[in-house]
PDB file of N, CA and C in Angstrom:
ATOM      1  N   MET A  97       1.931 -18.279  -7.810  1.00 39.00           N
ATOM      2  CA  MET A  97       1.905 -17.228  -6.826  1.00 39.00           C
ATOM      3  C   MET A  97       2.782 -16.073  -7.296  1.00 39.00           C
ATOM      4  N   VAL A  98       2.304 -14.857  -7.098  1.00 44.00           N
ATOM      5  CA  VAL A  98       3.055 -13.673  -7.478  1.00 44.00           C
ATOM      6  C   VAL A  98       4.098 -13.394  -6.413  1.00 44.00           C
ATOM      7  N   LYS A  99       5.314 -13.117  -6.852  1.00 47.00           N
ATOM      8  CA  LYS A  99       6.386 -12.806  -5.912  1.00 47.00           C
ATOM      9  C   LYS A  99       6.586 -11.294  -5.892  1.00 47.00           C
ATOM     10  N   PHE A 100       6.553 -10.716  -4.701  1.00 51.00           N
ATOM     11  CA  PHE A 100       6.781  -9.290  -4.550  1.00 51.00           C
ATOM     12  C   PHE A 100       8.121  -9.071  -3.876  1.00 51.00           C
ATOM     13  N   ASP A 101       8.980  -8.320  -4.539  1.00 55.00           N
ATOM     14  CA  ASP A 101      10.248  -7.928  -3.936  1.00 55.00           C
ATOM     15  C   ASP A 101      10.110  -6.567  -3.261  1.00 55.00           C
ATOM     16  N   CYS A 102       8.915  -6.050  -3.267  1.00 56.00           N
ATOM     17  CA  CYS A 102       8.722  -4.717  -2.743  1.00 56.00           C
ATOM     18  C   CYS A 102       7.377  -4.622  -2.058  1.00 56.00           C
ATOM     19  N   PRO A 103       7.152  -3.674  -1.272  1.00 56.00           N
ATOM     20  CA  PRO A 103       8.157  -2.969  -0.512  1.00 56.00           C
ATOM     21  C   PRO A 103       8.564  -3.791   0.693  1.00 56.00           C
ATOM     22  N   LYS A 104       9.569  -3.333   1.374  1.00 68.00           N
ATOM     23  CA  LYS A 104      10.112  -4.089   2.503  1.00 68.00           C
ATOM     24  C   LYS A 104       9.093  -4.243   3.631  1.00 68.00           C
ATOM     25  N   CYS A 105       8.214  -3.281   3.768  1.00 86.00           N
ATOM     26  CA  CYS A 105       7.238  -3.310   4.871  1.00 86.00           C
ATOM     27  C   CYS A 105       5.821  -3.524   4.337  1.00 86.00           C
ATOM     28  N   ALA A 106       5.687  -4.498   3.446  1.00 87.00           N
ATOM     29  CA  ALA A 106       4.405  -4.766   2.800  1.00 87.00           C
ATOM     30  C   ALA A 106       3.277  -5.028   3.797  1.00 87.00           C
ATOM     31  N   LEU A 107       3.562  -5.741   4.869  1.00 89.00           N
ATOM     32  CA  LEU A 107       2.502  -6.045   5.841  1.00 89.00           C
ATOM     33  C   LEU A 107       1.973  -4.781   6.510  1.00 89.00           C
ATOM     34  N   ASP A 108       2.852  -3.820   6.761  1.00 91.00           N
ATOM     35  CA  ASP A 108       2.403  -2.548   7.331  1.00 91.00           C
ATOM     36  C   ASP A 108       1.512  -1.799   6.344  1.00 91.00           C
ATOM     37  N   ILE A 109       1.901  -1.808   5.089  1.00 92.00           N
ATOM     38  CA  ILE A 109       1.138  -1.130   4.048  1.00 92.00           C
ATOM     39  C   ILE A 109      -0.239  -1.771   3.904  1.00 92.00           C
ATOM     40  N   ILE A 110      -0.274  -3.088   3.888  1.00 91.00           N
ATOM     41  CA  ILE A 110      -1.543  -3.804   3.803  1.00 91.00           C
ATOM     42  C   ILE A 110      -2.409  -3.473   5.011  1.00 91.00           C
ATOM     43  N   GLY A 111      -1.794  -3.393   6.177  1.00 93.00           N
ATOM     44  CA  GLY A 111      -2.532  -3.054   7.390  1.00 93.00           C
ATOM     45  C   GLY A 111      -3.169  -1.682   7.329  1.00 93.00           C
ATOM     46  N   VAL A 112      -2.476  -0.721   6.739  1.00 94.00           N
ATOM     47  CA  VAL A 112      -3.019   0.636   6.621  1.00 94.00           C
ATOM     48  C   VAL A 112      -4.179   0.667   5.632  1.00 94.00           C
ATOM     49  N   VAL A 113      -4.021   0.009   4.498  1.00 93.00           N
ATOM     50  CA  VAL A 113      -5.021   0.084   3.435  1.00 93.00           C
ATOM     51  C   VAL A 113      -6.240  -0.787   3.721  1.00 93.00           C
ATOM     52  N   PHE A 114      -6.024  -1.974   4.253  1.00 92.00           N
ATOM     53  CA  PHE A 114      -7.127  -2.922   4.401  1.00 92.00           C
ATOM     54  C   PHE A 114      -7.642  -3.058   5.830  1.00 92.00           C
ATOM     55  N   GLU A 115      -6.949  -2.462   6.763  1.00 91.00           N
ATOM     56  CA  GLU A 115      -7.385  -2.490   8.160  1.00 91.00           C
ATOM     57  C   GLU A 115      -7.256  -1.070   8.692  1.00 91.00           C
ATOM     58  N   ASN A 116      -6.986  -0.908   9.945  1.00 90.00           N
ATOM     59  CA  ASN A 116      -6.777   0.422  10.520  1.00 90.00           C
ATOM     60  C   ASN A 116      -5.377   0.534  11.094  1.00 90.00           C
ATOM     61  N   GLY A 117      -4.418   0.030  10.343  1.00 93.00           N
ATOM     62  CA  GLY A 117      -3.042   0.028  10.809  1.00 93.00           C
ATOM     63  C   GLY A 117      -2.376   1.384  10.690  1.00 93.00           C
ATOM     64  N   THR A 118      -1.150   1.433  11.148  1.00 93.00           N
ATOM     65  CA  THR A 118      -0.344   2.647  11.054  1.00 93.00           C
ATOM     66  C   THR A 118       0.948   2.322  10.322  1.00 93.00           C
ATOM     67  N   ILE A 119       1.613   3.360   9.886  1.00 93.00           N
ATOM     68  CA  ILE A 119       2.850   3.172   9.146  1.00 93.00           C
ATOM     69  C   ILE A 119       3.916   4.103   9.717  1.00 93.00           C
ATOM     70  N   THR A 120       5.120   3.617   9.799  1.00 93.00           N
ATOM     71  CA  THR A 120       6.219   4.423  10.319  1.00 93.00           C
ATOM     72  C   THR A 120       6.792   5.303   9.205  1.00 93.00           C
ATOM     73  N   ASP A 121       7.489   6.341   9.603  1.00 94.00           N
ATOM     74  CA  ASP A 121       8.156   7.192   8.622  1.00 94.00           C
ATOM     75  C   ASP A 121       9.171   6.378   7.818  1.00 94.00           C
ATOM     76  N   ALA A 122       9.867   5.478   8.483  1.00 92.00           N
ATOM     77  CA  ALA A 122      10.868   4.645   7.792  1.00 92.00           C
ATOM     78  C   ALA A 122      10.211   3.788   6.719  1.00 92.00           C
ATOM     79  N   CYS A 123       9.051   3.248   7.043  1.00 92.00           N
ATOM     80  CA  CYS A 123       8.331   2.433   6.060  1.00 92.00           C
ATOM     81  C   CYS A 123       7.865   3.304   4.890  1.00 92.00           C
ATOM     82  N   CYS A 124       7.413   4.521   5.189  1.00 92.00           N
ATOM     83  CA  CYS A 124       7.022   5.450   4.123  1.00 92.00           C
ATOM     84  C   CYS A 124       8.193   5.711   3.175  1.00 92.00           C
ATOM     85  N   HIS A 125       9.368   5.930   3.741  1.00 92.00           N
ATOM     86  CA  HIS A 125      10.551   6.170   2.914  1.00 92.00           C
ATOM     87  C   HIS A 125      10.829   4.964   2.019  1.00 92.00           C
ATOM     88  N   ASP A 126      10.725   3.766   2.590  1.00 90.00           N
ATOM     89  CA  ASP A 126      10.937   2.547   1.800  1.00 90.00           C
ATOM     90  C   ASP A 126       9.911   2.439   0.679  1.00 90.00           C
ATOM     91  N   LEU A 127       8.660   2.726   1.011  1.00 91.00           N
ATOM     92  CA  LEU A 127       7.587   2.632   0.018  1.00 91.00           C
ATOM     93  C   LEU A 127       7.847   3.575  -1.150  1.00 91.00           C
ATOM     94  N   VAL A 128       8.158   4.816  -0.867  1.00 92.00           N
ATOM     95  CA  VAL A 128       8.397   5.793  -1.929  1.00 92.00           C
ATOM     96  C   VAL A 128       9.627   5.405  -2.742  1.00 92.00           C
ATOM     97  N   GLN A 129      10.638   4.896  -2.073  1.00 89.00           N
ATOM     98  CA  GLN A 129      11.854   4.465  -2.760  1.00 89.00           C
ATOM     99  C   GLN A 129      11.564   3.304  -3.716  1.00 89.00           C
ATOM    100  N   GLU A 130      10.678   2.400  -3.305  1.00 88.00           N
ATOM    101  CA  GLU A 130      10.323   1.261  -4.156  1.00 88.00           C
ATOM    102  C   GLU A 130       9.496   1.696  -5.364  1.00 88.00           C
ATOM    103  N   GLY A 131       8.683   2.735  -5.195  1.00 90.00           N
ATOM    104  CA  GLY A 131       7.951   3.297  -6.329  1.00 90.00           C
ATOM    105  C   GLY A 131       6.451   3.037  -6.307  1.00 90.00           C
ATOM    106  N   LYS A 132       5.735   3.890  -7.030  1.00 92.00           N
ATOM    107  CA  LYS A 132       4.284   3.836  -7.075  1.00 92.00           C
ATOM    108  C   LYS A 132       3.776   2.592  -7.799  1.00 92.00           C
ATOM    109  N   VAL A 133       4.459   2.165  -8.839  1.00 91.00           N
ATOM    110  CA  VAL A 133       4.023   0.974  -9.572  1.00 91.00           C
ATOM    111  C   VAL A 133       4.028  -0.245  -8.651  1.00 91.00           C
ATOM    112  N   CYS A 134       5.067  -0.376  -7.859  1.00 87.00           N
ATOM    113  CA  CYS A 134       5.154  -1.486  -6.916  1.00 87.00           C
ATOM    114  C   CYS A 134       4.022  -1.401  -5.900  1.00 87.00           C
ATOM    115  N   HIS A 135       3.807  -0.205  -5.349  1.00 89.00           N
ATOM    116  CA  HIS A 135       2.731   0.012  -4.376  1.00 89.00           C
ATOM    117  C   HIS A 135       1.383  -0.367  -4.984  1.00 89.00           C
ATOM    118  N   ASN A 136       1.101   0.140  -6.166  1.00 90.00           N
ATOM    119  CA  ASN A 136      -0.181  -0.146  -6.820  1.00 90.00           C
ATOM    120  C   ASN A 136      -0.354  -1.626  -7.122  1.00 90.00           C
ATOM    121  N   THR A 137       0.717  -2.282  -7.529  1.00 89.00           N
ATOM    122  CA  THR A 137       0.657  -3.716  -7.826  1.00 89.00           C
ATOM    123  C   THR A 137       0.325  -4.514  -6.574  1.00 89.00           C
ATOM    124  N   LEU A 138       0.962  -4.175  -5.474  1.00 88.00           N
ATOM    125  CA  LEU A 138       0.700  -4.860  -4.205  1.00 88.00           C
ATOM    126  C   LEU A 138      -0.754  -4.693  -3.787  1.00 88.00           C
ATOM    127  N   ILE A 139      -1.260  -3.459  -3.817  1.00 89.00           N
ATOM    128  CA  ILE A 139      -2.633  -3.195  -3.393  1.00 89.00           C
ATOM    129  C   ILE A 139      -3.624  -3.885  -4.321  1.00 89.00           C
ATOM    130  N   LYS A 140      -3.398  -3.800  -5.611  1.00 88.00           N
ATOM    131  CA  LYS A 140      -4.314  -4.434  -6.577  1.00 88.00           C
ATOM    132  C   LYS A 140      -4.331  -5.950  -6.387  1.00 88.00           C
ATOM    133  N   TYR A 141      -3.181  -6.533  -6.127  1.00 86.00           N
ATOM    134  CA  TYR A 141      -3.087  -7.979  -5.918  1.00 86.00           C
ATOM    135  C   TYR A 141      -3.943  -8.411  -4.729  1.00 86.00           C
ATOM    136  N   ILE A 142      -3.883  -7.658  -3.646  1.00 87.00           N
ATOM    137  CA  ILE A 142      -4.675  -7.988  -2.463  1.00 87.00           C
ATOM    138  C   ILE A 142      -6.147  -7.653  -2.682  1.00 87.00           C
ATOM    139  N   ALA A 143      -6.427  -6.500  -3.267  1.00 85.00           N
ATOM    140  CA  ALA A 143      -7.811  -6.025  -3.443  1.00 85.00           C
ATOM    141  C   ALA A 143      -8.614  -6.900  -4.391  1.00 85.00           C
ATOM    142  N   ASP A 144      -7.962  -7.661  -5.247  1.00 85.00           N
ATOM    143  CA  ASP A 144      -8.669  -8.523  -6.199  1.00 85.00           C
ATOM    144  C   ASP A 144      -9.260  -9.777  -5.561  1.00 85.00           C
ATOM    145  N   ARG A 145      -9.024  -9.996  -4.305  1.00 85.00           N
ATOM    146  CA  ARG A 145      -9.603 -11.154  -3.616  1.00 85.00           C
ATOM    147  C   ARG A 145     -11.119 -11.020  -3.576  1.00 85.00           C
ATOM    148  N   PRO A 146     -11.843 -12.105  -3.809  1.00 85.00           N
ATOM    149  CA  PRO A 146     -13.315 -12.040  -3.860  1.00 85.00           C
ATOM    150  C   PRO A 146     -13.961 -11.384  -2.632  1.00 85.00           C
ATOM    151  N   LEU A 147     -13.420 -11.612  -1.465  1.00 83.00           N
ATOM    152  CA  LEU A 147     -14.017 -11.028  -0.263  1.00 83.00           C
ATOM    153  C   LEU A 147     -13.764  -9.528  -0.159  1.00 83.00           C
ATOM    154  N   LEU A 148     -12.803  -9.029  -0.882  1.00 82.00           N
ATOM    155  CA  LEU A 148     -12.427  -7.624  -0.780  1.00 82.00           C
ATOM    156  C   LEU A 148     -12.888  -6.777  -1.959  1.00 82.00           C
ATOM    157  N   VAL A 149     -13.162  -7.411  -3.084  1.00 78.00           N
ATOM    158  CA  VAL A 149     -13.410  -6.674  -4.322  1.00 78.00           C
ATOM    159  C   VAL A 149     -14.613  -5.731  -4.215  1.00 78.00           C
ATOM    160  N   THR A 150     -15.572  -6.041  -3.377  1.00 84.00           N
ATOM    161  CA  THR A 150     -16.746  -5.177  -3.249  1.00 84.00           C
ATOM    162  C   THR A 150     -16.412  -3.834  -2.602  1.00 84.00           C
ATOM    163  N   HIS A 151     -15.295  -3.756  -1.919  1.00 86.00           N
ATOM    164  CA  HIS A 151     -14.868  -2.512  -1.277  1.00 86.00           C
ATOM    165  C   HIS A 151     -13.670  -1.891  -1.983  1.00 86.00           C
ATOM    166  N   GLU A 152     -13.480  -2.240  -3.241  1.00 85.00           N
ATOM    167  CA  GLU A 152     -12.288  -1.810  -3.969  1.00 85.00           C
ATOM    168  C   GLU A 152     -12.138  -0.283  -4.003  1.00 85.00           C
ATOM    169  N   THR A 153     -13.218   0.438  -4.200  1.00 89.00           N
ATOM    170  CA  THR A 153     -13.150   1.897  -4.251  1.00 89.00           C
ATOM    171  C   THR A 153     -12.583   2.460  -2.950  1.00 89.00           C
ATOM    172  N   GLN A 154     -13.038   1.930  -1.827  1.00 91.00           N
ATOM    173  CA  GLN A 154     -12.554   2.364  -0.515  1.00 91.00           C
ATOM    174  C   GLN A 154     -11.053   2.073  -0.376  1.00 91.00           C
ATOM    175  N   TYR A 155     -10.636   0.886  -0.785  1.00 92.00           N
ATOM    176  CA  TYR A 155      -9.226   0.518  -0.661  1.00 92.00           C
ATOM    177  C   TYR A 155      -8.342   1.366  -1.574  1.00 92.00           C
ATOM    178  N   LEU A 156      -8.841   1.648  -2.774  1.00 91.00           N
ATOM    179  CA  LEU A 156      -8.051   2.459  -3.693  1.00 91.00           C
ATOM    180  C   LEU A 156      -7.873   3.878  -3.161  1.00 91.00           C
ATOM    181  N   LYS A 157      -8.892   4.423  -2.510  1.00 94.00           N
ATOM    182  CA  LYS A 157      -8.772   5.754  -1.896  1.00 94.00           C
ATOM    183  C   LYS A 157      -7.765   5.719  -0.753  1.00 94.00           C
ATOM    184  N   LYS A 158      -7.857   4.700   0.101  1.00 95.00           N
ATOM    185  CA  LYS A 158      -6.913   4.589   1.208  1.00 95.00           C
ATOM    186  C   LYS A 158      -5.486   4.398   0.685  1.00 95.00           C
ATOM    187  N   SER A 159      -5.356   3.662  -0.400  1.00 95.00           N
ATOM    188  CA  SER A 159      -4.055   3.448  -1.015  1.00 95.00           C
ATOM    189  C   SER A 159      -3.488   4.771  -1.531  1.00 95.00           C
ATOM    190  N   ALA A 160      -4.318   5.553  -2.217  1.00 96.00           N
ATOM    191  CA  ALA A 160      -3.879   6.850  -2.741  1.00 96.00           C
ATOM    192  C   ALA A 160      -3.530   7.802  -1.600  1.00 96.00           C
ATOM    193  N   ASP A 161      -4.334   7.790  -0.541  1.00 97.00           N
ATOM    194  CA  ASP A 161      -4.059   8.633   0.627  1.00 97.00           C
ATOM    195  C   ASP A 161      -2.732   8.245   1.275  1.00 97.00           C
ATOM    196  N   LEU A 162      -2.497   6.944   1.396  1.00 96.00           N
ATOM    197  CA  LEU A 162      -1.248   6.468   1.983  1.00 96.00           C
ATOM    198  C   LEU A 162      -0.061   6.902   1.132  1.00 96.00           C
ATOM    199  N   TRP A 163      -0.176   6.749  -0.184  1.00 96.00           N
ATOM    200  CA  TRP A 163       0.908   7.139  -1.070  1.00 96.00           C
ATOM    201  C   TRP A 163       1.215   8.634  -0.913  1.00 96.00           C
ATOM    202  N   ALA A 164       0.180   9.469  -0.917  1.00 97.00           N
ATOM    203  CA  ALA A 164       0.363  10.913  -0.774  1.00 97.00           C
ATOM    204  C   ALA A 164       1.022  11.248   0.571  1.00 97.00           C
ATOM    205  N   HIS A 165       0.580  10.577   1.620  1.00 96.00           N
ATOM    206  CA  HIS A 165       1.166  10.782   2.947  1.00 96.00           C
ATOM    207  C   HIS A 165       2.653  10.421   2.938  1.00 96.00           C
ATOM    208  N   CYS A 166       2.971   9.279   2.372  1.00 96.00           N
ATOM    209  CA  CYS A 166       4.367   8.825   2.361  1.00 96.00           C
ATOM    210  C   CYS A 166       5.242   9.725   1.499  1.00 96.00           C
ATOM    211  N   VAL A 167       4.720  10.204   0.386  1.00 96.00           N
ATOM    212  CA  VAL A 167       5.489  11.129  -0.447  1.00 96.00           C
ATOM    213  C   VAL A 167       5.779  12.409   0.338  1.00 96.00           C
ATOM    214  N   SER A 168       4.785  12.920   1.041  1.00 96.00           N
ATOM    215  CA  SER A 168       4.999  14.152   1.817  1.00 96.00           C
ATOM    216  C   SER A 168       6.010  13.920   2.941  1.00 96.00           C
ATOM    217  N   ILE A 169       5.956  12.767   3.590  1.00 93.00           N
ATOM    218  CA  ILE A 169       6.939  12.422   4.634  1.00 93.00           C
ATOM    219  C   ILE A 169       8.344  12.370   4.030  1.00 93.00           C
ATOM    220  N   SER A 170       8.464  11.758   2.879  1.00 89.00           N
ATOM    221  CA  SER A 170       9.778  11.587   2.235  1.00 89.00           C
ATOM    222  C   SER A 170      10.359  12.918   1.789  1.00 89.00           C
ATOM    223  N   GLN A 171       9.511  13.835   1.394  1.00 88.00           N
ATOM    224  CA  GLN A 171      10.000  15.142   0.912  1.00 88.00           C
ATOM    225  C   GLN A 171      10.474  16.030   2.044  1.00 88.00           C
ATOM    226  N   THR A 172       9.999  15.779   3.260  1.00 80.00           N
ATOM    227  CA  THR A 172      10.380  16.618   4.393  1.00 80.00           C
ATOM    228  C   THR A 172      11.625  16.106   5.110  1.00 80.00           C
ATOM    229  N   ALA A 173      12.085  14.938   4.709  1.00 60.00           N
ATOM    230  CA  ALA A 173      13.240  14.343   5.395  1.00 60.00           C
ATOM    231  C   ALA A 173      14.542  14.898   4.857  1.00 60.00           C
TER     232      ALA A 173
END
């Protein structure tokens, strides 16, 4: 099993990308602080599941949108 030390609010991030969840500004700050590589690794790990792989393009777009949103939130703080 892969161990993720990042980000602190991984379940919120997964909820935004793979469901219709929301993310707090605090979680966005944590995500950006942890870094894009960590974010991408988490999303890729989940998206590689057989039931999800057929929608990978959609998830990758939502992931990129979330990252851009969180970066903009972090820059305004």
